[in-house]
Short mmCIF file of C-alpha atoms and ligand atoms in Angstrom, two decimals:
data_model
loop_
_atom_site.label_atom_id
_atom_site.label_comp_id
_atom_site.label_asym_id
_atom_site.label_seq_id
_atom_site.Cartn_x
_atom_site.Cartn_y
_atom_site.Cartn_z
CA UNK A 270 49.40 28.40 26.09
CA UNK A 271 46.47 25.46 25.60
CA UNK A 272 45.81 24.26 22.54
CA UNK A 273 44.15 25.86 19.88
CA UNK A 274 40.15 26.48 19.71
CA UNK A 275 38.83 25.48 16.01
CA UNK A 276 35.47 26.09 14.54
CA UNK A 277 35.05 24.58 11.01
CA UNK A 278 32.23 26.61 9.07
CA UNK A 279 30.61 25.04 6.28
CA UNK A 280 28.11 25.44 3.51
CA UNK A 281 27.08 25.57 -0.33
CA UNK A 282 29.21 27.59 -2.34
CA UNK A 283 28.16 31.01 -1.90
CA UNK A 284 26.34 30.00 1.36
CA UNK A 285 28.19 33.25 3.22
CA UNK A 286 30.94 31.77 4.96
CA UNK A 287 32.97 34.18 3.96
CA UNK A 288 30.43 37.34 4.43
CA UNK A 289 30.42 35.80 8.38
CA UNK A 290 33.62 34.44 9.08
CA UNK A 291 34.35 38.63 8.86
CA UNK A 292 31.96 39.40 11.45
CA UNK A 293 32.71 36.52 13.80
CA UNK A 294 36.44 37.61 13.94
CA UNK A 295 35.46 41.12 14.20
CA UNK A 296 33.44 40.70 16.95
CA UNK A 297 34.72 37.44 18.72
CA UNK A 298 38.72 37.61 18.20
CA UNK A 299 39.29 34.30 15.99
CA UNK A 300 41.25 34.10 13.21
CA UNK A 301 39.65 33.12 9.96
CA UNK A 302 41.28 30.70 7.62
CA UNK A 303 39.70 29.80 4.49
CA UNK A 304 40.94 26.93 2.84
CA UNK A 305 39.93 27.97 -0.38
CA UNK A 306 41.71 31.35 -0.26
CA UNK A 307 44.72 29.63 0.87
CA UNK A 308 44.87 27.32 -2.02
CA UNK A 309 44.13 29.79 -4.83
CA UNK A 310 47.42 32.06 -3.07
CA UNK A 311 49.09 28.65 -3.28
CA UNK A 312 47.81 28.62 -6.60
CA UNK A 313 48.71 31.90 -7.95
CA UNK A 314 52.49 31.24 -6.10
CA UNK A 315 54.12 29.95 -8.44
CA UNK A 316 54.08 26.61 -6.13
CA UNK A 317 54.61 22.88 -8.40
CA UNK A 318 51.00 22.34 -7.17
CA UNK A 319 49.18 25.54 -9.05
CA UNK A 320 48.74 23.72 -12.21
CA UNK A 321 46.40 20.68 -9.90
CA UNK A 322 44.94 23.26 -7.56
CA UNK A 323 43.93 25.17 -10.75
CA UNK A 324 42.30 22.77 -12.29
CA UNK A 325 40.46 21.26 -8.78
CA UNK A 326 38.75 24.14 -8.29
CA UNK A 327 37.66 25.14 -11.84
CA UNK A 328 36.25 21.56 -11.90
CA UNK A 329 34.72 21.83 -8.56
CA UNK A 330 36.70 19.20 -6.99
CA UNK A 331 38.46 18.31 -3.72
CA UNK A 332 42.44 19.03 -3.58
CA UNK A 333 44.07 16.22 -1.69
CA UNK A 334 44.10 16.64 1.73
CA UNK A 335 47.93 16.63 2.35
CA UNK A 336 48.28 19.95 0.40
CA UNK A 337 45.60 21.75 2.29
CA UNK A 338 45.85 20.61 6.05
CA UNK A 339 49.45 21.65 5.42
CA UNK A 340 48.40 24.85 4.44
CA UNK A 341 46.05 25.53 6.96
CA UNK A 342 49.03 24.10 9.53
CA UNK A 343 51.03 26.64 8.44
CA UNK A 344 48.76 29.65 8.57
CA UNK A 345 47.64 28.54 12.17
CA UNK A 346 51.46 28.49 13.26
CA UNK A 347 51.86 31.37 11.95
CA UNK A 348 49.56 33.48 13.63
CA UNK A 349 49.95 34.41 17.75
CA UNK A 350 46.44 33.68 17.86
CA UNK A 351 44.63 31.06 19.73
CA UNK A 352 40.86 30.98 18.40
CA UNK A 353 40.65 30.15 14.73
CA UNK A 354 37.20 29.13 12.08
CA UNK A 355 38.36 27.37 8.99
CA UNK A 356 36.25 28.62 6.20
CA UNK A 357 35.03 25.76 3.53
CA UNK A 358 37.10 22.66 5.63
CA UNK A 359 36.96 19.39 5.78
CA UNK A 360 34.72 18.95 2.79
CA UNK A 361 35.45 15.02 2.50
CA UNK A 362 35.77 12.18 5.11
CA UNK A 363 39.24 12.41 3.51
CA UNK A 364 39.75 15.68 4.68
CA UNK A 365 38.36 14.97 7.62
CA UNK A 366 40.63 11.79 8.22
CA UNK A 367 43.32 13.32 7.66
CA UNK A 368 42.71 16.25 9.74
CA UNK A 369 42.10 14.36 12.82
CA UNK A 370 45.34 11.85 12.26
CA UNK A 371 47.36 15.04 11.77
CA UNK A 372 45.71 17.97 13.88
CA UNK A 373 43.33 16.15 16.10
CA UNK A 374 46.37 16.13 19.10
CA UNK A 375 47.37 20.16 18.90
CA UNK A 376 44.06 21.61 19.20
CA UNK A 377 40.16 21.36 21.04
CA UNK A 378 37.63 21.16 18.24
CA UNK A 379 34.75 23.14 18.98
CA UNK A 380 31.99 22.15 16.19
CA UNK A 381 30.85 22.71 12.85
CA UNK A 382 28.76 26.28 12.13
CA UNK A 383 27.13 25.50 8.82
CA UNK A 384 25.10 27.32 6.95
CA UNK A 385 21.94 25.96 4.88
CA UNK A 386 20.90 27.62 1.86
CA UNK A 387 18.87 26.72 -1.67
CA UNK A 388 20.65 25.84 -4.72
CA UNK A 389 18.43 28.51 -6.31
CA UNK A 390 19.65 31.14 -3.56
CA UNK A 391 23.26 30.15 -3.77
CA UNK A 392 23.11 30.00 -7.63
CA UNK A 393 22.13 33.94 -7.88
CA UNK A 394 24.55 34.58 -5.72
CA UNK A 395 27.43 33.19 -7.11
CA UNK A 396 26.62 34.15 -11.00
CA UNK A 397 25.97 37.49 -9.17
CA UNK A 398 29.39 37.63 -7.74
CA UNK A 399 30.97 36.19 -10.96
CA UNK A 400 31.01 39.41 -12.77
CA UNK A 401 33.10 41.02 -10.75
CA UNK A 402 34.92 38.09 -9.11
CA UNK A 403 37.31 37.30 -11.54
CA UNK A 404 37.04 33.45 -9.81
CA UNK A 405 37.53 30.47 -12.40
CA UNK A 406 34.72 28.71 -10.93
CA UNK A 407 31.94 31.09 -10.24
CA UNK A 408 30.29 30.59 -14.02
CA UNK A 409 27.52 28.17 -14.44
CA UNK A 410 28.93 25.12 -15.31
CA UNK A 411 31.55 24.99 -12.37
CA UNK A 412 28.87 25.68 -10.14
CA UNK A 413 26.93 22.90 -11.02
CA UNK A 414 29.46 20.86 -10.35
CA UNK A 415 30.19 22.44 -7.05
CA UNK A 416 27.13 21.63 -6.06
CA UNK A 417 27.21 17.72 -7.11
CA UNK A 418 30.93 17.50 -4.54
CA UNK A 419 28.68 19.90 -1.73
CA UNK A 420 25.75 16.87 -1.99
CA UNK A 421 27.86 14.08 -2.27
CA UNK A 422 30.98 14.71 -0.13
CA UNK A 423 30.66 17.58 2.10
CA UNK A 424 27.09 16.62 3.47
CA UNK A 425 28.21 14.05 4.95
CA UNK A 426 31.01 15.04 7.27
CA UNK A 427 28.16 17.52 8.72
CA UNK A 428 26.56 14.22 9.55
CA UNK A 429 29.07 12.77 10.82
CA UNK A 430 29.75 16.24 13.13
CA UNK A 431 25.96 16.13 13.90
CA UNK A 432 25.46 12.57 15.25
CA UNK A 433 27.90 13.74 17.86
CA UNK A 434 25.85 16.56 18.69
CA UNK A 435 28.77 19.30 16.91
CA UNK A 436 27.18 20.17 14.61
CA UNK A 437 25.26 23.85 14.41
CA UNK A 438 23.06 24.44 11.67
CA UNK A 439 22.30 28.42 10.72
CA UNK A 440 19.78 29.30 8.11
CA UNK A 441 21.79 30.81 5.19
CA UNK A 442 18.97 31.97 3.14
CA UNK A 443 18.06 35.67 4.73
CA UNK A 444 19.89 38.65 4.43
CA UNK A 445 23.16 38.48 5.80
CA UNK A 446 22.12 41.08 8.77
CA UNK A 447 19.61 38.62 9.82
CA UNK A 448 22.25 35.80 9.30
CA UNK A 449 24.26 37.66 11.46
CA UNK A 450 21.78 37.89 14.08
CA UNK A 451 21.78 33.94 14.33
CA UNK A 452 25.05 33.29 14.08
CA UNK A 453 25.78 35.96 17.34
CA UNK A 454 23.88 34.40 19.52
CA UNK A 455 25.30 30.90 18.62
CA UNK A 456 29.03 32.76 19.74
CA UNK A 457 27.56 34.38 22.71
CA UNK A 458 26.38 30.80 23.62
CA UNK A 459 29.57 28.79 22.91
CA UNK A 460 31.97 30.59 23.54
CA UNK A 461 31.95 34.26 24.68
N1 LIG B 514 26.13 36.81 0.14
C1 LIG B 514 26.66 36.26 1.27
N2 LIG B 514 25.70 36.11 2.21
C2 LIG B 514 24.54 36.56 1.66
C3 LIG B 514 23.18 36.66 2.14
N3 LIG B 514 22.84 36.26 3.38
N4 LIG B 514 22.24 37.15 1.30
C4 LIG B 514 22.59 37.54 0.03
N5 LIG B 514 23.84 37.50 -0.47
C5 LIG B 514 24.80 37.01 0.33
O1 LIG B 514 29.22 34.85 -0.32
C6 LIG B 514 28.99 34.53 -1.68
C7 LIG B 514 28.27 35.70 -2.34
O2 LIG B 514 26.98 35.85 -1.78
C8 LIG B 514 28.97 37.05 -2.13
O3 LIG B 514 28.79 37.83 -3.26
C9 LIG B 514 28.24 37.63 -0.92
O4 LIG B 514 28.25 39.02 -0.91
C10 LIG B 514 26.84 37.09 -1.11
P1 LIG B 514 30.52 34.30 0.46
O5 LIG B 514 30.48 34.86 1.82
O6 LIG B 514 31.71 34.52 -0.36
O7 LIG B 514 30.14 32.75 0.51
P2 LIG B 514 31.08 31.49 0.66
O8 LIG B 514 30.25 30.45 1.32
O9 LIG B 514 32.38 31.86 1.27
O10 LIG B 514 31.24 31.14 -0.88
P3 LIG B 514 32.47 30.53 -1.67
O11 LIG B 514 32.19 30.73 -3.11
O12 LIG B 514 33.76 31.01 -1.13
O13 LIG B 514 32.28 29.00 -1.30
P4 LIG B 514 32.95 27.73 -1.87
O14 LIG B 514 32.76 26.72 -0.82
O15 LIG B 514 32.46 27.37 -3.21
O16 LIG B 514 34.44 28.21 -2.13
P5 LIG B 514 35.83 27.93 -1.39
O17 LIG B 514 36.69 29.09 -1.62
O18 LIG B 514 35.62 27.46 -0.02
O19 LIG B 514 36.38 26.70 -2.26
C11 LIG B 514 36.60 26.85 -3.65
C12 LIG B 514 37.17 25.57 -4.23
O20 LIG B 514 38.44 25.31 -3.66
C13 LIG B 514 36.36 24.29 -3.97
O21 LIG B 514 35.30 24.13 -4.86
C14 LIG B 514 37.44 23.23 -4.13
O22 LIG B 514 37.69 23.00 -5.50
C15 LIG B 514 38.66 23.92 -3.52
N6 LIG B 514 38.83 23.57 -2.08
C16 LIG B 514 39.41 22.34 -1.79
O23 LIG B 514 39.72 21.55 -2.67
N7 LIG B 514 39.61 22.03 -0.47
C17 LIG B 514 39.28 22.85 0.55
O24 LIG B 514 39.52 22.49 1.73
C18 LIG B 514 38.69 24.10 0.24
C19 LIG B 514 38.48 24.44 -1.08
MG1 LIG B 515 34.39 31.66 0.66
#
């Protein structure tokens, strides 16, 4: 079998990578991985590292990138797929570093799909979603923060992916029907 296809899709929080990571593997046959849900299962696993994931992500911060790219190793050997889009990864150039020293061999990168979206849009959304969510970090003060790591470390590894021409920018702001609409034709283009 060749190596593994991987699409990285990135964003605010709340941008909708979720909402269409679930439409691009209905419709296109990856396999979606999002870091973040894999760390809060790690979290909630009982796992030596739940107390430091906890606390990351309540704080808005990045977990070191050993505990997730072995996470997301894991998931991808576990699965008999052969397409996959990690949700809300590499959100640092350590991330991304790592990633490449440890992955960059056992699969073909396809590019970024990110998604671009106002603070004021993504802010509704999220304290919108936090009643129901039950998620430690969807109340006002985490989200701040959120925002300040989105600005100051995960902007710039879509820069880095766009000056090598990888890098797909989708506007996040419409409904997610219209979203949708973009991000098809972006698959249809790419890769089929
Ligand atoms: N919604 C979605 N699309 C919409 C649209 N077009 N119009 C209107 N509403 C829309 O959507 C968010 C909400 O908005 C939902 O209610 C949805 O219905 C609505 P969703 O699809 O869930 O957006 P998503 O971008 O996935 O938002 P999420 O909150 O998951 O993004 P984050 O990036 O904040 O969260 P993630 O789970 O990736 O990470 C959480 C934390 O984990 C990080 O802050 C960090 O502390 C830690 N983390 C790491 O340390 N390392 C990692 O590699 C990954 C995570
Ligand atoms: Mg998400």
């Amino acid at each position: 079998m060749s190596k593994p296809l991987v699409v990285f899709v990135l964003g605010g929080p709340g941008a909708g990578k979720g909402t269409q990571s679930e439409r691009i593997v209905n419709q296109f046959d990856f396999v979606h991985l999002s870091a973040g849900d894999l760390l809060r299962t790690e979290m909630n696993s009982g796992s030596s590292n739940g107390e430091m994931i906890s606390s990351m992500i309540k704080e808005g911060k990045i977990v070191p990138s050993e505990v997730t790219v072995r996470l997301l190793e894991t998931a991808m050997k576990k699965s008999d797929k052969n397409k996959f889009l990690i949700d809300g990864f590499p959100r640092n150039e350590e991330n991304n570093q790592s990633w490449e020293r440890e992955m960059g061999g056992k699969i073909n990168f396809g590019f970024v799909l990110y998604f671009s979206v106002s603070e004021e849009e993504l802010e509704k959304r999220l304290l919108n979603r936090g009643q129901t969510s039950g998620r430690s970090d969807d109340n006002i003060a985490s989200i701040k923060k959120r925002f300040n790591t989105y600005k100051e470390s995960t902007i710039p590894v879509i820069e880095y992916y766009a000056k090598q021409g990888k890098a797909v920018k989708i506007n996040g702001e419409k409904p997610v029907e219209e979203v949708w609409e973009e991000v098809k034709k972006e698959f249809v283009t790419r890769d089929g």
